[in-house]
């Protein structure tokens, strides 16, 4: 039986004046979960609650056996840094730093020592190793998203949260990125939650618990 | 290291305000350092120079003139008086009990910027000086050099030198030559900078057959002043007043005169302190604004660091670290400016024969450093508070 990475119990989060309820979820290592819904349906709010950044209205989130919202702020930050990777729609690289520094700052933020081998390995697997010393603002959109994915995986997270990861890419590039993301997730036994409004991506998520979130209901 | 690089990149992105903060901060720190230094080092240097002279008796002039000219040896001599007249006054019953030592001095010539003082051999015990090389003068045109004068002029016994008229290095040269007979050990006082010769040398040097106008020097019966050491401190206040009652003599306590001068300079020092403090306050305000500007410009980066595992406390520390980095750069710049200013000021004072040394007093330096660090942390409070109340989801969606 694979290790349980993510569990939610009676979770509901706030989105504006609405409260979004969620059925109890369980996600094992290597498993994937799609959160599918239109813009404004609360996908990002839910991801932020799972990341320990926005307090849910009710319920509990358990990550790697630790009740996230019972931890103090510093404890949540520590757990987030070491156990959760995050991929954004707009990459969120630090423009003024090099690709390598963008990866290493993930280590530093989680109070972990530099790991050049891990960074080099990830950049090679994602096909952007030659760009290691290039400043982030000189990369193409596709390269930026690959570097952002490498950064999310840098600390060997147990859980990967991706918020519309293909939103800024064309269809082919988006498909390649999802392939990479799922491959790496399976290889490293990472539980992956992807928030997307692109229904075409859903069939690509094998062994996926399909979850769509319209404005007020849970599928 | 990567955190430091993140902070440095942030500072470079807003280099204008960063440079302004460092510049204004450095000016403030340099100003305050110089004031602290001058407040402690200059009075100390002056005190050392006049510590042996309790009273100067000279012709009618202001007490400050007498002190600056004859005790500190900083300004030109003002006039002459009969030595016998002064000695007679000092021998009177109301004064004599208080006089432990007295020594006449006459000035007016120099050698390469070092003042020649015509006096008697009593001047060495008066200042507690002893010879480190050679012997004292036994006849006119023999000269004994103070330690600093000997060092800078490369003098040693046997060297001959020709003095010039006045105190400037380029004054008219005299025909008669002096021979160096001895070098004094350092005293830390005024004597170190002087060249000493017998009073009788005045006539030998200035025997030009009347073609040379020499207003400051005179035959050895006339001198510029008599320096006096008291038997008791009590005489400091009363004796100068008593002697100055005379129609032809003035007397002054160098210590009291210079204390008056320092009191006059007090408003200037206070003014300079206030200006430096205003610069400091300005630097703190600019620093606070610069940090807030940095936070606004890098809000997305800070938010990212939250996602990557930094707590709000970590971000606050990052902001404080940025503030401390700027402050320490300003401190470094301030120290460099202060040392440069100190060197310029010390050079200016040295050209007047006042050797000022020493650093900013430790207590003041520590106070200045602590205040800079505390203000630096306080100026980071704005961004820190903002980060602590900001909602992560709002920042994310911004």
PDB file of C-alpha atoms in Angstrom, chain B residues 71-211:
ATOM      1  CA  UNK B  71      51.784  78.930  26.150  1.00  0.00           C
ATOM      2  CA  UNK B  72      50.506  77.121  23.054  1.00  0.00           C
ATOM      3  CA  UNK B  73      53.084  78.675  20.685  1.00  0.00           C
ATOM      4  CA  UNK B  74      50.414  78.870  17.998  1.00  0.00           C
ATOM      5  CA  UNK B  75      50.128  82.552  17.100  1.00  0.00           C
ATOM      6  CA  UNK B  76      52.698  85.324  16.507  1.00  0.00           C
ATOM      7  CA  UNK B  77      53.983  87.284  19.496  1.00  0.00           C
ATOM      8  CA  UNK B  78      52.116  90.526  20.203  1.00  0.00           C
ATOM      9  CA  UNK B  79      54.684  92.767  21.871  1.00  0.00           C
ATOM     10  CA  UNK B  80      57.700  93.116  24.138  1.00  0.00           C
ATOM     11  CA  UNK B  81      58.325  94.035  27.709  1.00  0.00           C
ATOM     12  CA  UNK B  82      61.287  94.556  30.008  1.00  0.00           C
ATOM     13  CA  UNK B  83      62.214  91.266  31.620  1.00  0.00           C
ATOM     14  CA  UNK B  84      63.353  93.056  34.787  1.00  0.00           C
ATOM     15  CA  UNK B  85      59.949  94.669  35.186  1.00  0.00           C
ATOM     16  CA  UNK B  86      58.211  91.289  35.118  1.00  0.00           C
ATOM     17  CA  UNK B  87      60.745  89.732  37.441  1.00  0.00           C
ATOM     18  CA  UNK B  88      60.304  92.631  39.846  1.00  0.00           C
ATOM     19  CA  UNK B  89      56.544  92.168  39.850  1.00  0.00           C
ATOM     20  CA  UNK B  90      56.822  88.443  40.408  1.00  0.00           C
ATOM     21  CA  UNK B  91      59.163  89.099  43.333  1.00  0.00           C
ATOM     22  CA  UNK B  92      56.633  91.234  45.184  1.00  0.00           C
ATOM     23  CA  UNK B  93      55.177  89.875  48.401  1.00  0.00           C
ATOM     24  CA  UNK B  94      51.624  89.379  47.095  1.00  0.00           C
ATOM     25  CA  UNK B  95      52.852  87.169  44.251  1.00  0.00           C
ATOM     26  CA  UNK B  96      56.164  85.598  45.248  1.00  0.00           C
ATOM     27  CA  UNK B  97      54.762  82.899  47.592  1.00  0.00           C
ATOM     28  CA  UNK B  98      52.771  81.446  44.721  1.00  0.00           C
ATOM     29  CA  UNK B  99      55.561  81.342  42.134  1.00  0.00           C
ATOM     30  CA  UNK B 100      57.371  78.030  42.019  1.00  0.00           C
ATOM     31  CA  UNK B 101      59.192  78.518  38.695  1.00  0.00           C
ATOM     32  CA  UNK B 102      59.444  81.172  36.044  1.00  0.00           C
ATOM     33  CA  UNK B 103      61.068  81.221  32.646  1.00  0.00           C
ATOM     34  CA  UNK B 104      61.282  84.049  30.077  1.00  0.00           C
ATOM     35  CA  UNK B 105      60.471  83.430  26.418  1.00  0.00           C
ATOM     36  CA  UNK B 106      61.005  85.500  23.275  1.00  0.00           C
ATOM     37  CA  UNK B 107      59.926  84.477  19.832  1.00  0.00           C
ATOM     38  CA  UNK B 108      60.059  85.758  16.287  1.00  0.00           C
ATOM     39  CA  UNK B 109      62.298  83.528  14.193  1.00  0.00           C
ATOM     40  CA  UNK B 110      61.898  80.039  12.880  1.00  0.00           C
ATOM     41  CA  UNK B 111      63.635  77.296  10.972  1.00  0.00           C
ATOM     42  CA  UNK B 112      61.616  75.527   8.281  1.00  0.00           C
ATOM     43  CA  UNK B 113      58.364  76.217  10.070  1.00  0.00           C
ATOM     44  CA  UNK B 114      59.572  75.288  13.558  1.00  0.00           C
ATOM     45  CA  UNK B 115      59.571  78.183  15.986  1.00  0.00           C
ATOM     46  CA  UNK B 116      62.787  79.247  17.668  1.00  0.00           C
ATOM     47  CA  UNK B 117      62.259  80.267  21.282  1.00  0.00           C
ATOM     48  CA  UNK B 118      64.952  82.305  23.027  1.00  0.00           C
ATOM     49  CA  UNK B 119      64.926  81.511  26.671  1.00  0.00           C
ATOM     50  CA  UNK B 120      67.083  80.311  29.569  1.00  0.00           C
ATOM     51  CA  UNK B 121      68.167  76.737  30.411  1.00  0.00           C
ATOM     52  CA  UNK B 122      65.451  76.802  33.115  1.00  0.00           C
ATOM     53  CA  UNK B 123      62.932  75.969  30.411  1.00  0.00           C
ATOM     54  CA  UNK B 124      63.902  72.273  30.452  1.00  0.00           C
ATOM     55  CA  UNK B 125      63.090  71.681  34.139  1.00  0.00           C
ATOM     56  CA  UNK B 126      60.055  73.979  33.751  1.00  0.00           C
ATOM     57  CA  UNK B 127      58.570  71.517  31.258  1.00  0.00           C
ATOM     58  CA  UNK B 128      60.081  68.467  32.925  1.00  0.00           C
ATOM     59  CA  UNK B 129      62.167  67.805  29.805  1.00  0.00           C
ATOM     60  CA  UNK B 130      65.491  65.995  29.647  1.00  0.00           C
ATOM     61  CA  UNK B 131      68.109  65.652  26.964  1.00  0.00           C
ATOM     62  CA  UNK B 132      68.173  62.438  25.024  1.00  0.00           C
ATOM     63  CA  UNK B 133      71.243  63.358  22.979  1.00  0.00           C
ATOM     64  CA  UNK B 134      74.035  65.947  23.307  1.00  0.00           C
ATOM     65  CA  UNK B 135      74.041  68.817  25.807  1.00  0.00           C
ATOM     66  CA  UNK B 136      72.207  72.067  26.476  1.00  0.00           C
ATOM     67  CA  UNK B 137      73.452  75.370  25.057  1.00  0.00           C
ATOM     68  CA  UNK B 138      76.361  77.090  26.783  1.00  0.00           C
ATOM     69  CA  UNK B 139      76.635  80.183  24.607  1.00  0.00           C
ATOM     70  CA  UNK B 140      74.641  82.180  22.054  1.00  0.00           C
ATOM     71  CA  UNK B 141      73.935  80.559  18.697  1.00  0.00           C
ATOM     72  CA  UNK B 142      73.808  77.085  20.181  1.00  0.00           C
ATOM     73  CA  UNK B 143      70.443  75.421  19.888  1.00  0.00           C
ATOM     74  CA  UNK B 144      68.569  72.500  21.455  1.00  0.00           C
ATOM     75  CA  UNK B 145      65.787  70.843  19.448  1.00  0.00           C
ATOM     76  CA  UNK B 146      62.543  69.402  20.720  1.00  0.00           C
ATOM     77  CA  UNK B 147      61.994  65.749  19.783  1.00  0.00           C
ATOM     78  CA  UNK B 148      59.379  66.305  17.078  1.00  0.00           C
ATOM     79  CA  UNK B 149      61.306  69.224  15.573  1.00  0.00           C
ATOM     80  CA  UNK B 150      64.498  67.124  15.525  1.00  0.00           C
ATOM     81  CA  UNK B 151      62.656  64.227  13.895  1.00  0.00           C
ATOM     82  CA  UNK B 152      60.973  66.238  11.163  1.00  0.00           C
ATOM     83  CA  UNK B 153      64.029  68.432  10.471  1.00  0.00           C
ATOM     84  CA  UNK B 154      66.471  65.502  10.797  1.00  0.00           C
ATOM     85  CA  UNK B 155      68.554  67.391  13.359  1.00  0.00           C
ATOM     86  CA  UNK B 156      71.313  65.958  15.508  1.00  0.00           C
ATOM     87  CA  UNK B 157      74.145  67.485  17.517  1.00  0.00           C
ATOM     88  CA  UNK B 158      76.657  69.207  15.280  1.00  0.00           C
ATOM     89  CA  UNK B 159      74.208  70.160  12.545  1.00  0.00           C
ATOM     90  CA  UNK B 160      74.300  73.858  11.618  1.00  0.00           C
ATOM     91  CA  UNK B 161      71.202  75.771  10.634  1.00  0.00           C
ATOM     92  CA  UNK B 162      70.318  79.275   9.545  1.00  0.00           C
ATOM     93  CA  UNK B 163      67.092  80.672  10.922  1.00  0.00           C
ATOM     94  CA  UNK B 164      64.704  82.914   9.079  1.00  0.00           C
ATOM     95  CA  UNK B 165      62.710  85.921  10.154  1.00  0.00           C
ATOM     96  CA  UNK B 166      59.132  85.333  11.197  1.00  0.00           C
ATOM     97  CA  UNK B 167      57.241  82.062  11.579  1.00  0.00           C
ATOM     98  CA  UNK B 168      56.670  81.192   7.928  1.00  0.00           C
ATOM     99  CA  UNK B 169      58.999  78.682   6.298  1.00  0.00           C
ATOM    100  CA  UNK B 170      59.851  81.196   3.543  1.00  0.00           C
ATOM    101  CA  UNK B 171      60.889  84.140   5.732  1.00  0.00           C
ATOM    102  CA  UNK B 172      64.068  86.185   5.152  1.00  0.00           C
ATOM    103  CA  UNK B 173      67.142  84.204   6.185  1.00  0.00           C
ATOM    104  CA  UNK B 174      69.568  85.567   8.792  1.00  0.00           C
ATOM    105  CA  UNK B 175      73.325  85.509   8.302  1.00  0.00           C
ATOM    106  CA  UNK B 176      74.312  83.958  11.606  1.00  0.00           C
ATOM    107  CA  UNK B 177      74.124  80.177  11.877  1.00  0.00           C
ATOM    108  CA  UNK B 178      73.115  78.122  14.907  1.00  0.00           C
ATOM    109  CA  UNK B 179      74.758  74.852  15.888  1.00  0.00           C
ATOM    110  CA  UNK B 180      72.613  72.078  17.287  1.00  0.00           C
ATOM    111  CA  UNK B 181      74.036  70.893  20.616  1.00  0.00           C
ATOM    112  CA  UNK B 182      71.296  68.679  21.995  1.00  0.00           C
ATOM    113  CA  UNK B 183      68.008  66.899  21.372  1.00  0.00           C
ATOM    114  CA  UNK B 184      65.249  66.701  23.980  1.00  0.00           C
ATOM    115  CA  UNK B 185      63.352  63.537  24.807  1.00  0.00           C
ATOM    116  CA  UNK B 186      59.641  63.622  23.862  1.00  0.00           C
ATOM    117  CA  UNK B 187      57.439  65.356  26.444  1.00  0.00           C
ATOM    118  CA  UNK B 188      54.125  65.133  24.591  1.00  0.00           C
ATOM    119  CA  UNK B 189      53.861  68.894  25.057  1.00  0.00           C
ATOM    120  CA  UNK B 190      54.658  72.111  23.301  1.00  0.00           C
ATOM    121  CA  UNK B 191      58.414  71.756  23.753  1.00  0.00           C
ATOM    122  CA  UNK B 192      58.556  68.852  21.278  1.00  0.00           C
ATOM    123  CA  UNK B 193      57.941  71.223  18.344  1.00  0.00           C
ATOM    124  CA  UNK B 194      60.332  74.017  19.359  1.00  0.00           C
ATOM    125  CA  UNK B 195      63.976  74.935  18.823  1.00  0.00           C
ATOM    126  CA  UNK B 196      65.462  76.492  21.980  1.00  0.00           C
ATOM    127  CA  UNK B 197      68.351  78.934  22.183  1.00  0.00           C
ATOM    128  CA  UNK B 198      69.776  81.359  24.693  1.00  0.00           C
ATOM    129  CA  UNK B 199      68.224  84.841  25.045  1.00  0.00           C
ATOM    130  CA  UNK B 200      71.603  86.334  24.147  1.00  0.00           C
ATOM    131  CA  UNK B 201      71.259  84.776  20.666  1.00  0.00           C
ATOM    132  CA  UNK B 202      68.665  87.406  19.790  1.00  0.00           C
ATOM    133  CA  UNK B 203      71.254  90.167  19.578  1.00  0.00           C
ATOM    134  CA  UNK B 204      73.763  87.958  17.711  1.00  0.00           C
ATOM    135  CA  UNK B 205      71.269  86.911  15.079  1.00  0.00           C
ATOM    136  CA  UNK B 206      69.771  90.350  14.556  1.00  0.00           C
ATOM    137  CA  UNK B 207      72.957  92.365  14.461  1.00  0.00           C
ATOM    138  CA  UNK B 208      72.366  93.679  10.894  1.00  0.00           C
ATOM    139  CA  UNK B 209      73.512  97.219  11.387  1.00  0.00           C
ATOM    140  CA  UNK B 210      69.946  98.461  11.548  1.00  0.00           C
ATOM    141  CA  UNK B 211      68.825  97.481   8.004  1.00  0.00           C
TER     142      UNK B 211
END
